[in-house]
mmCIF file of C-alpha atoms in Angstrom:
data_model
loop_
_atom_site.group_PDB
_atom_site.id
_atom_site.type_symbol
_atom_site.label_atom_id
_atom_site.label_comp_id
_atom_site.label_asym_id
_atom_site.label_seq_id
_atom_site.Cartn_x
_atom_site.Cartn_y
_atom_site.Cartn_z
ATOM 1 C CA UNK A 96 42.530 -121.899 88.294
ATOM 2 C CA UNK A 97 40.277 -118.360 87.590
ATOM 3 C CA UNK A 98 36.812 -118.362 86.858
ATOM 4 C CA UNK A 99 35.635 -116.957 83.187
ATOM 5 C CA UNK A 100 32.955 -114.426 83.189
ATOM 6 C CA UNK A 101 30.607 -117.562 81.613
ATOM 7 C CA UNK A 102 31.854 -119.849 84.776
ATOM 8 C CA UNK A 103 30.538 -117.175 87.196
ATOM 9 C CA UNK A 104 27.221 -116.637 85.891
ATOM 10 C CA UNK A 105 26.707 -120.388 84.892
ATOM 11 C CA UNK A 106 27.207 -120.773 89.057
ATOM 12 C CA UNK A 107 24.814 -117.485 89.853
ATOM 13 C CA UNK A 108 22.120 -118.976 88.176
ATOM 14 C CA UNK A 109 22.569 -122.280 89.640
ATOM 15 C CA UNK A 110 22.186 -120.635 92.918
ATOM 16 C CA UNK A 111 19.583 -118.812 92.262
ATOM 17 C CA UNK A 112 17.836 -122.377 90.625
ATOM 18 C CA UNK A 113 18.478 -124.071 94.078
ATOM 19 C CA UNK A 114 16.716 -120.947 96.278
ATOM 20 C CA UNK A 115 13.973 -120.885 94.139
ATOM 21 C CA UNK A 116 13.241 -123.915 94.740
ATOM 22 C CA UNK A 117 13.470 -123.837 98.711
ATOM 23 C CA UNK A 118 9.821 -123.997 99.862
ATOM 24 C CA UNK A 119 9.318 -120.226 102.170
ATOM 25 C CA UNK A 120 9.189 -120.965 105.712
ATOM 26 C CA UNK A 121 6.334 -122.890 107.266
ATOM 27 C CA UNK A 122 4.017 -120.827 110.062
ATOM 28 C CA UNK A 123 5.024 -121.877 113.506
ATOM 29 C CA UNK A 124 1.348 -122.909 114.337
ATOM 30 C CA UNK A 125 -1.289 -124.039 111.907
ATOM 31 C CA UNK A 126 -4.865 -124.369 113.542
ATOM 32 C CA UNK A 127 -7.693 -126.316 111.711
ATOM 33 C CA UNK A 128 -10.634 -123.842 112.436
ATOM 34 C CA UNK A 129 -14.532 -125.860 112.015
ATOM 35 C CA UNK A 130 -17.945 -124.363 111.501
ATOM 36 C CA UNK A 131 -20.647 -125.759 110.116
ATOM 37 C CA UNK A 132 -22.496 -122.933 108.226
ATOM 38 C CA UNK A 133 -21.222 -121.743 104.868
ATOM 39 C CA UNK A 134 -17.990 -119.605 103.909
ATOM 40 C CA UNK A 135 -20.329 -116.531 103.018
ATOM 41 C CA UNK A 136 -19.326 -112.859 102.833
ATOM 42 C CA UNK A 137 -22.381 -112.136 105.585
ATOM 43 C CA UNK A 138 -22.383 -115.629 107.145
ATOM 44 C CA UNK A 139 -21.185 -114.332 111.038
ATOM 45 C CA UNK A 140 -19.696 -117.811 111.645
ATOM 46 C CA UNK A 141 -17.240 -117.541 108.762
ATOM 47 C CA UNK A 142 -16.896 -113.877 109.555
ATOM 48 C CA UNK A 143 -15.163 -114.654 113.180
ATOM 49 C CA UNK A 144 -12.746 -117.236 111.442
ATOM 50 C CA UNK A 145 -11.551 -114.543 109.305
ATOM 51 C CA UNK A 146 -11.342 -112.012 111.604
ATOM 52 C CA UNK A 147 -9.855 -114.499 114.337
ATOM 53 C CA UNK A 148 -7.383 -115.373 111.668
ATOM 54 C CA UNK A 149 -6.602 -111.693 110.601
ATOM 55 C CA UNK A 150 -5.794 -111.150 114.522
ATOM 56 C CA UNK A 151 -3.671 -113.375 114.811
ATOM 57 C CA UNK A 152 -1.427 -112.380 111.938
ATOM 58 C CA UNK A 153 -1.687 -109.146 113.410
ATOM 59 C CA UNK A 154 -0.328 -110.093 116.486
ATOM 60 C CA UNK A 155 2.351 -112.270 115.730
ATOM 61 C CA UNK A 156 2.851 -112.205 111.555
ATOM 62 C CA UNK A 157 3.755 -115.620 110.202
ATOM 63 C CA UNK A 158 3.700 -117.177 112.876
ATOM 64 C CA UNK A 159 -0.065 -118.658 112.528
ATOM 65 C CA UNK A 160 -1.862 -120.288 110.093
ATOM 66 C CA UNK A 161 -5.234 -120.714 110.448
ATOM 67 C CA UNK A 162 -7.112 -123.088 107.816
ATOM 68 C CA UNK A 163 -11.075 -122.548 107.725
ATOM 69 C CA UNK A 164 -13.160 -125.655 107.434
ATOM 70 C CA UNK A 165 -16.795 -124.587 106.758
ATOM 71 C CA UNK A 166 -20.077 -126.443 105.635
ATOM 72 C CA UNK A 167 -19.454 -129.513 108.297
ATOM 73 C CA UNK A 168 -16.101 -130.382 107.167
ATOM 74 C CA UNK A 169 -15.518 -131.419 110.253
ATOM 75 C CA UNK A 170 -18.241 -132.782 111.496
ATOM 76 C CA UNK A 171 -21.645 -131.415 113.198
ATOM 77 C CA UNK A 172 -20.971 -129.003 116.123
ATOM 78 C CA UNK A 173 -21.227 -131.790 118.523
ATOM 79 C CA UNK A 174 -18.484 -133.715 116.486
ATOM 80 C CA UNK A 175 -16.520 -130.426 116.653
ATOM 81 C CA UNK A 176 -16.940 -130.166 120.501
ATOM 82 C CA UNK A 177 -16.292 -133.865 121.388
ATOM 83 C CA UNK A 178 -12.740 -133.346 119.340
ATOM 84 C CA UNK A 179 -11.614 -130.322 120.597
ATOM 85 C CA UNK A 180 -12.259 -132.226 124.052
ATOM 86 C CA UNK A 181 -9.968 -135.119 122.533
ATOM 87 C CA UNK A 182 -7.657 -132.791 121.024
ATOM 88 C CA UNK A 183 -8.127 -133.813 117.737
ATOM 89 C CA UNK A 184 -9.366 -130.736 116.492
ATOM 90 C CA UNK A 185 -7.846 -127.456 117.069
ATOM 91 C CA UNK A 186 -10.733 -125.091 117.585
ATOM 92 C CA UNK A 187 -14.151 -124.037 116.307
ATOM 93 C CA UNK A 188 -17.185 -121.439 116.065
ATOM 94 C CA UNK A 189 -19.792 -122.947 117.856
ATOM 95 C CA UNK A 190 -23.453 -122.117 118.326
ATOM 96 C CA UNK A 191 -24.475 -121.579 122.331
ATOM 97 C CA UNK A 192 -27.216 -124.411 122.268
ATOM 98 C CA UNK A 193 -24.923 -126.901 121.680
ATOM 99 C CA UNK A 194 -22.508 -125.828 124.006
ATOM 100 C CA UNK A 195 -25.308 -126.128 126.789
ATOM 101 C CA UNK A 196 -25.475 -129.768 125.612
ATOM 102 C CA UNK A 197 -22.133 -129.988 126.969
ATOM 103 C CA UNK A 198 -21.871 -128.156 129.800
ATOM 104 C CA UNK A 199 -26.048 -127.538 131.285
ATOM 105 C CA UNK A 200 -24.300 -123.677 132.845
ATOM 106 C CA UNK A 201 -24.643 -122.203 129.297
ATOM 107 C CA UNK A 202 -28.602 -122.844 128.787
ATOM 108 C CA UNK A 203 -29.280 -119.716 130.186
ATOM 109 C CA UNK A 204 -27.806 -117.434 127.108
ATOM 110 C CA UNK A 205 -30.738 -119.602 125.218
ATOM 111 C CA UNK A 206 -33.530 -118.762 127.898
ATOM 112 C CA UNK A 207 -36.129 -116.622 125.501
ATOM 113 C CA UNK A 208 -36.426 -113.389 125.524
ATOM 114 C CA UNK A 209 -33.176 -112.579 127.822
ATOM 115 C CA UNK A 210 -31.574 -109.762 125.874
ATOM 116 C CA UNK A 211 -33.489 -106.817 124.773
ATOM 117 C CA UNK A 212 -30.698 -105.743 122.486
ATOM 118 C CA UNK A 213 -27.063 -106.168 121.279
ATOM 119 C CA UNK A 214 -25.590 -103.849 123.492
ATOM 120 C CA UNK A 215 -27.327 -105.933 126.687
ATOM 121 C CA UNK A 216 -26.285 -109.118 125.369
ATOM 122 C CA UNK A 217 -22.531 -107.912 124.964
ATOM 123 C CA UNK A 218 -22.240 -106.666 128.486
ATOM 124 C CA UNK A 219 -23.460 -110.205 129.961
ATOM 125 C CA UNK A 220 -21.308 -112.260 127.473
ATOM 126 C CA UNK A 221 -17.965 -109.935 128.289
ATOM 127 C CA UNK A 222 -17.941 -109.578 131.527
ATOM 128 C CA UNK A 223 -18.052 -111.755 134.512
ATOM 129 C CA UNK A 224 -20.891 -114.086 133.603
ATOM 130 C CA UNK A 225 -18.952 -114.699 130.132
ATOM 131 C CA UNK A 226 -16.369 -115.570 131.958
ATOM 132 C CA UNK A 227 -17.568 -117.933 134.306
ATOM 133 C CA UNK A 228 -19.232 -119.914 131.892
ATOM 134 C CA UNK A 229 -16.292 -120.301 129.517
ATOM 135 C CA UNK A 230 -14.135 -121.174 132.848
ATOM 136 C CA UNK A 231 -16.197 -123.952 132.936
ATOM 137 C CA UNK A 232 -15.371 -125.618 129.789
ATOM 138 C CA UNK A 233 -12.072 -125.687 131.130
ATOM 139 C CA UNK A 234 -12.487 -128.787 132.459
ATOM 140 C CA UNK A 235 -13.541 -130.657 129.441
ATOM 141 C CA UNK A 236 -10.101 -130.079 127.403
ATOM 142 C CA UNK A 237 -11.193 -126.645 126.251
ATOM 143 C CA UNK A 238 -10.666 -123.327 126.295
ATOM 144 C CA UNK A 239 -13.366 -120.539 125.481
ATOM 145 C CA UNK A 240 -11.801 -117.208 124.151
ATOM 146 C CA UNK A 241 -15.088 -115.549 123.793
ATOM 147 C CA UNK A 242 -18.809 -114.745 122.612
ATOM 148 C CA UNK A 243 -19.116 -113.686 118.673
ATOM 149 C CA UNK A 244 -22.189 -112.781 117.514
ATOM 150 C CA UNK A 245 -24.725 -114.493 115.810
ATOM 151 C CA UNK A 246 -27.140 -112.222 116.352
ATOM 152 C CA UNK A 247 -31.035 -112.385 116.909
ATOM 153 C CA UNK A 248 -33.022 -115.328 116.412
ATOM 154 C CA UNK A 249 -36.264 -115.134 114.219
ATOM 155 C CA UNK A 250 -38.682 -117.746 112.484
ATOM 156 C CA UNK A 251 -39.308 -118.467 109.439
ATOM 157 C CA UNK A 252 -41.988 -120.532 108.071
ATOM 158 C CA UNK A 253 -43.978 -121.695 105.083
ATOM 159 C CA UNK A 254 -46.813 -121.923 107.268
ATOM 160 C CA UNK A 255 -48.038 -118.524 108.249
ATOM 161 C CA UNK A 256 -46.169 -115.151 109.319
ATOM 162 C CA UNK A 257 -45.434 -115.011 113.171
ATOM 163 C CA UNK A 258 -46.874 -111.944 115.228
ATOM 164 C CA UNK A 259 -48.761 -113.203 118.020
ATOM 165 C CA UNK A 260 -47.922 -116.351 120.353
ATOM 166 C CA UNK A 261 -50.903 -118.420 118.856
ATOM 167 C CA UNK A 262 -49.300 -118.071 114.849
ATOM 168 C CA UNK A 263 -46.972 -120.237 116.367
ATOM 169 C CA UNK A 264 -49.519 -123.201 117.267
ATOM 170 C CA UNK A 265 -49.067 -126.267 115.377
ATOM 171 C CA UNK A 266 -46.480 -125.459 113.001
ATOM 172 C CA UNK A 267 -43.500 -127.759 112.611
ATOM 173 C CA UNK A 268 -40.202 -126.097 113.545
ATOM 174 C CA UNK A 269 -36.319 -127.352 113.452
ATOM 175 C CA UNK A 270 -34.552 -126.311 116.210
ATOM 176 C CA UNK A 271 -31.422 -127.260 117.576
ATOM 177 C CA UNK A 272 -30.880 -130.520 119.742
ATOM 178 C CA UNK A 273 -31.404 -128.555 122.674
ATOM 179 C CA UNK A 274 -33.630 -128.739 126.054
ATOM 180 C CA UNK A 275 -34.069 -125.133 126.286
ATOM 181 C CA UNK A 276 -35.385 -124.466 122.300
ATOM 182 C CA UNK A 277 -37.349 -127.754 122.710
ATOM 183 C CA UNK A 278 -39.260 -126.217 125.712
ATOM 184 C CA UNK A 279 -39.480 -122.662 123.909
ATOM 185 C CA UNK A 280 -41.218 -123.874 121.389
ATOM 186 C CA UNK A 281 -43.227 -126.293 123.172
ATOM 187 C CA UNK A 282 -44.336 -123.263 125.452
ATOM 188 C CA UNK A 283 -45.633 -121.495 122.569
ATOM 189 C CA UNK A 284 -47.904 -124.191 121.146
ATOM 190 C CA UNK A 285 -45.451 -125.214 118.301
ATOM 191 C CA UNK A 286 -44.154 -128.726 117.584
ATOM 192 C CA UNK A 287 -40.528 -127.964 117.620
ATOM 193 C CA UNK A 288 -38.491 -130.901 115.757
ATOM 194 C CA UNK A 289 -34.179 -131.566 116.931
ATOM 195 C CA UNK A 290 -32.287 -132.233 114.061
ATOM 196 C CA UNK A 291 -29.043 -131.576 112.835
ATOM 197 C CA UNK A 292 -28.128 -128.742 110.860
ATOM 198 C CA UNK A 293 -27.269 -130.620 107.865
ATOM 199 C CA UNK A 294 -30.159 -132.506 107.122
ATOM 200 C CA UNK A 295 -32.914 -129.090 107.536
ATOM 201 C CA UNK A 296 -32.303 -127.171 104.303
ATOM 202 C CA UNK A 297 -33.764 -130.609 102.686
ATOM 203 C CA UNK A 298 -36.283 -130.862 105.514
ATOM 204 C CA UNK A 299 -37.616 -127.748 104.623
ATOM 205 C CA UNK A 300 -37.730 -128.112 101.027
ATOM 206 C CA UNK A 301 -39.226 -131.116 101.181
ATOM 207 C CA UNK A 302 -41.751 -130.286 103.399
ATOM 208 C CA UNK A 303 -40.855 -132.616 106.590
ATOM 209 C CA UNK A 304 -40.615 -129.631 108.558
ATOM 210 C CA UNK A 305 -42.901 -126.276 108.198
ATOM 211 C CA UNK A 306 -39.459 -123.917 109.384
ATOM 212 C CA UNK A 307 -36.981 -122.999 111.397
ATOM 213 C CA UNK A 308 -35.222 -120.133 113.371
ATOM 214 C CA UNK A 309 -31.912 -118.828 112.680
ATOM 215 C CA UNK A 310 -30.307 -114.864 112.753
ATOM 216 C CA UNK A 311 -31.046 -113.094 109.691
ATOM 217 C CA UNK A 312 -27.462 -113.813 108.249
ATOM 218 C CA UNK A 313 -27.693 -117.415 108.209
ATOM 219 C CA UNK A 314 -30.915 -117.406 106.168
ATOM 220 C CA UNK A 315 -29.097 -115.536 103.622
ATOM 221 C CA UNK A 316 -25.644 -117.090 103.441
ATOM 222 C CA UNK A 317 -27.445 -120.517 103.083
ATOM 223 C CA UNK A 318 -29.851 -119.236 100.996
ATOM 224 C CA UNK A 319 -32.845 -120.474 103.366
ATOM 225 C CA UNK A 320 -34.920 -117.643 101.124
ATOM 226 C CA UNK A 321 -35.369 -119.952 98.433
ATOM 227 C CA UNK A 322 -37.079 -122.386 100.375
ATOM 228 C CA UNK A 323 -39.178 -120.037 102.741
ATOM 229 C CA UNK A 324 -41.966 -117.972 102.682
ATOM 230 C CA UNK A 325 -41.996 -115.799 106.181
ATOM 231 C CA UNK A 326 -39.628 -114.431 107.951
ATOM 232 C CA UNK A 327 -40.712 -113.287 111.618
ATOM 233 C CA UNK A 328 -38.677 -111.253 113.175
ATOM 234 C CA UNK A 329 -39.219 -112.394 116.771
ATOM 235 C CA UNK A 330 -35.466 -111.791 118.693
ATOM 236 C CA UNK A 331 -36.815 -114.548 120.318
ATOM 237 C CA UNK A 332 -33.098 -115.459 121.582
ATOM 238 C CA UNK A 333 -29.910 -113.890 121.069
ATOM 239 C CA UNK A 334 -27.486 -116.331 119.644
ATOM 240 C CA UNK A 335 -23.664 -116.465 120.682
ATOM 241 C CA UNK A 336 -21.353 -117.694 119.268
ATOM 242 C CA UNK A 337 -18.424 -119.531 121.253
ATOM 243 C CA UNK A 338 -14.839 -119.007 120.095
ATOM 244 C CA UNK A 339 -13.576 -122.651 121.097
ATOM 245 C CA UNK A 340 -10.305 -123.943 121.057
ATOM 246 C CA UNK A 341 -8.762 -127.094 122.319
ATOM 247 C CA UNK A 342 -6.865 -127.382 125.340
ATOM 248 C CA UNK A 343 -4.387 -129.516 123.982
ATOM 249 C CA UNK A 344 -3.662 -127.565 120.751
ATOM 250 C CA UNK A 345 -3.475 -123.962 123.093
ATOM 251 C CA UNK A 346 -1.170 -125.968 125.406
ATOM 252 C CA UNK A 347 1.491 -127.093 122.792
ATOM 253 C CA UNK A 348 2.191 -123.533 121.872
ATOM 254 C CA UNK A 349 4.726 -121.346 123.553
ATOM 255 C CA UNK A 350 3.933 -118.683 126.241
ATOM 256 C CA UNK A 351 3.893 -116.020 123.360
ATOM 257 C CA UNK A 352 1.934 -117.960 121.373
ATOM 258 C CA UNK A 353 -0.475 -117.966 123.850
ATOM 259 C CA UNK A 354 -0.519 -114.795 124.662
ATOM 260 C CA UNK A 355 -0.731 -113.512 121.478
ATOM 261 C CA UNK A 356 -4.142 -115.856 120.781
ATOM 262 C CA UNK A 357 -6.048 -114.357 123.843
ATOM 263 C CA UNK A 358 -4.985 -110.927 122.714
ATOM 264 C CA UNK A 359 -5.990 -111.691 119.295
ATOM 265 C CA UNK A 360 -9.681 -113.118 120.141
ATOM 266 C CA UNK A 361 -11.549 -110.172 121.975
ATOM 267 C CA UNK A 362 -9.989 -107.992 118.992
ATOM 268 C CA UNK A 363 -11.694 -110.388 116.502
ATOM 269 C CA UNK A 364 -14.811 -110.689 118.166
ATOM 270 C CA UNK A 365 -14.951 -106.921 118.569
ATOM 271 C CA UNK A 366 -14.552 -106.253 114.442
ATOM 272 C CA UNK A 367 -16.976 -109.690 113.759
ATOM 273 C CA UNK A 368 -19.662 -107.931 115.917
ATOM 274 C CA UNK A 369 -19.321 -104.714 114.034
ATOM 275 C CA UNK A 370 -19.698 -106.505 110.842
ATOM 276 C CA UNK A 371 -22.764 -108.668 111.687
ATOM 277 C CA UNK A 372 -24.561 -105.569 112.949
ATOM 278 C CA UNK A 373 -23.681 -103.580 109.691
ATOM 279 C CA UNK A 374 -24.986 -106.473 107.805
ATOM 280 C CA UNK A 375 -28.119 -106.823 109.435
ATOM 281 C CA UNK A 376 -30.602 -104.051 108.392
ATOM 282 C CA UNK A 377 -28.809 -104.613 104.655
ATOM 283 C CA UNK A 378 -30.006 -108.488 104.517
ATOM 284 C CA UNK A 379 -33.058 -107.827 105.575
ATOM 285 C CA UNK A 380 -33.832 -105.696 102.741
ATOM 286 C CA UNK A 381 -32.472 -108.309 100.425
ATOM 287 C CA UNK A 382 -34.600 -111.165 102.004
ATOM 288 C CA UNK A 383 -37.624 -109.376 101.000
ATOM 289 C CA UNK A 384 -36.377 -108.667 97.507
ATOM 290 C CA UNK A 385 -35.377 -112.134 97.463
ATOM 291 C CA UNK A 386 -39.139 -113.036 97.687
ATOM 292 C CA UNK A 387 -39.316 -113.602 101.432
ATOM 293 C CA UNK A 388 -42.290 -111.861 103.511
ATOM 294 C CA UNK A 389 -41.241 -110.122 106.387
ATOM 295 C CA UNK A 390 -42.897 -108.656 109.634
ATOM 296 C CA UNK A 391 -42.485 -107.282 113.230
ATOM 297 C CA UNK A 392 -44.006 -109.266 116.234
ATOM 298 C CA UNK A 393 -46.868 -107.382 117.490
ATOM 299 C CA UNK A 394 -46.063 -107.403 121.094
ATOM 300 C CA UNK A 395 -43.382 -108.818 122.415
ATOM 301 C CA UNK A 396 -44.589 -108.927 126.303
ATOM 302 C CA UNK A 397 -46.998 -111.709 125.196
ATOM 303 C CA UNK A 398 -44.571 -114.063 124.339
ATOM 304 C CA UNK A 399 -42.464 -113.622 127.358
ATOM 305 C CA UNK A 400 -45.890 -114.592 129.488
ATOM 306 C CA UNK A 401 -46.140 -117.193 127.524
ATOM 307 C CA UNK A 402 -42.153 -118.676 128.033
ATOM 308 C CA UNK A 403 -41.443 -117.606 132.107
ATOM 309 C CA UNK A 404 -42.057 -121.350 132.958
ATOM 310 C CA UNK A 405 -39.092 -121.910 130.954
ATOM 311 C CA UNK A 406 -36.515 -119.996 133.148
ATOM 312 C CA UNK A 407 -38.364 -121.572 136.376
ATOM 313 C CA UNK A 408 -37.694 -125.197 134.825
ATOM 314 C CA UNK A 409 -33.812 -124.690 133.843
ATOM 315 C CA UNK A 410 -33.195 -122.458 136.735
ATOM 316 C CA UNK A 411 -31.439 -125.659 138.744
ATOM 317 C CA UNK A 412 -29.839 -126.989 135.582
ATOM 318 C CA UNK A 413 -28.082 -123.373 135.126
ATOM 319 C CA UNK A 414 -27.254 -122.718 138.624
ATOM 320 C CA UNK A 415 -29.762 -120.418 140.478
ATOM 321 C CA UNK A 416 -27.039 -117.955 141.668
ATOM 322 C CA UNK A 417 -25.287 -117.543 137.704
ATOM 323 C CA UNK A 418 -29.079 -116.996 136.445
ATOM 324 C CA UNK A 419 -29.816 -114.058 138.992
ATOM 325 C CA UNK A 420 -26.550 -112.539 138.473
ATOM 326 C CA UNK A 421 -27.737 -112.802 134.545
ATOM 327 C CA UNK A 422 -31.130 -111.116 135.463
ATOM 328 C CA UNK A 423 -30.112 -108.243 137.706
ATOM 329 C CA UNK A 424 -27.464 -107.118 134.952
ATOM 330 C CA UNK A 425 -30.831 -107.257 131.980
ATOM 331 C CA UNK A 426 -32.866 -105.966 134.421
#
């Protein structure tokens, strides 16, 4: 029997019906990336998700996808590290002071007043003291790709503005749940207060705490301006940022695969740390239109006097031999 001209394009659009309606091909790898500060254009923690993410794609097109989770999602940082160590989570951006929480080797990139600028920090953090810190997560189910940048740490207060050691006596400041920040701040006269990210924007506002100290970006992305009156810029520690992911999740993907993701994370990092440090001078200018008063410390060399017991007391918890290798490279 011959097909009619009306029987041949009744069957063409059938066809084309039925591919329409075939779903387009799933990526080969999907990886749930965590971080638990916003999904801001200038936050640096959302910046190294995208970027990681654009890398990949680069490297191997369809073959990743990589779906963010920001604002806690999944969890505090801790939450993020102890499932990445399970395998339950595939991988995160994670601040260095909690990292140290899990492994005591990566308290020194928190030891105050270590880096005297960017460039200094990035030549510790890439090379073989980088290294040998990640290596050591290795043993706890996960695998370090690298250091992003979170840039500088400063204070900010509603207290007073911060430019000699003593403006920091008696004022109430968050910081991280962290030996090293605890003793900082303790060092300086403050009363520094551990607490979880989540609950300090609140703390703040409602007065429970007098401030905290974050980079410049993370005051802005989570809009820390509108609940703060100073901003000190102290560069009192340079903040990294670990690339995590989990052992288990790298280990189920092919040789390639693998590959392609350490290829793909030093590019990332590379074009994150380019984009924090264009950001930087930017959002300070905002902060102060924003309301927030801003100011210089007046001499740095008095609050390093004031902080060298610090490196004496975490000097056995870091490893004596990682810390001088540390200090002759800043030195």
């Amino acid at each position: 029997m011959g097909f009619t001209r009306r029987t041949l394009l009744g069957a063409a659009l059938g066809l084309g019906a039925l591919v329409a309606t075939v779903p387009a091909m799933a990526a080969d790898v999907t990886l749930k990336l965590g971080w638990t500060t916003s999904d801001g254009a200038t936050d640096p923690y959302a910046i190294a998700a995208r970027d990681f993410a654009a890398a990949l794609e680069a490297e191997m097109p369809g073959v990743f996808e990589v779906k963010y989770f920001p604002n806690r999602q999944l969890g505090d940082e801790k939450e993020m590290i102890e499932g990445m160590s399970f395998g339950t989570i595939d991988g995160g951006i994670i601040t260095n002071a909690v990292i140290a929480n899990v492994e005591p080797a990566f308290q020194l990139l928190d030891l105050p007043f270590l880096f005297a600028n960017e460039a200094q920090a990035h030549k510790v953090l890439d090379g073989d003291v980088g290294q040998e810190l990640m290596g050591k997560l290795r043993n706890r189910g996960i695998i370090g790709l690298g250091f992003a940048e979170g840039g500088f740490r400063h204070m900010i207060n509603n207290t007073r503005p911060v430019a000699q050691p003593d403006d920091v006596s008696g004022v109430k400041y968050r910081v991280m749940q962290n030996p090293v920040f605890l003793e900082m701040f303790s060092s300086l006269g403050g009363n520094p207060v551990p607490m979880a990210w989540g609950e300090t924007f609140t703390a703040v506002q409602q007065g429970t705490i007098d401030g905290l100290e974050i980079p410049v970006a993370v005051i802005q992305a989570n809009k820390f301006a509108e609940v703060t009156k100073y901003l000190s810029l102290t560069r009192h520690t340079y903040s990294a940022l670990g690339v995590l992911i989990s052992k288990r999740s790298f280990e189920k993907m092919t040789r390639e695969q693998q590959e392609a993701v350490l290829r793909a994370a030093p590019k990332a990092i590379a074009a994150q740390r380019a984009q924090v440090a264009e950001n930087t001078t930017r959002i300070i200018e905002e902060l102060k239109a924003a309301g927030m008063t801003v100011n210089e410390i007046n001499d740095p060399a008095a609050f390093r006097a004031k902080v060298t017991g610090v490196y004496d007391r975490f000097k056995p918890r870091i490893g004596a031999e990682l810390m001088d290798k540390a200090l002759a490279e800043v030195n």
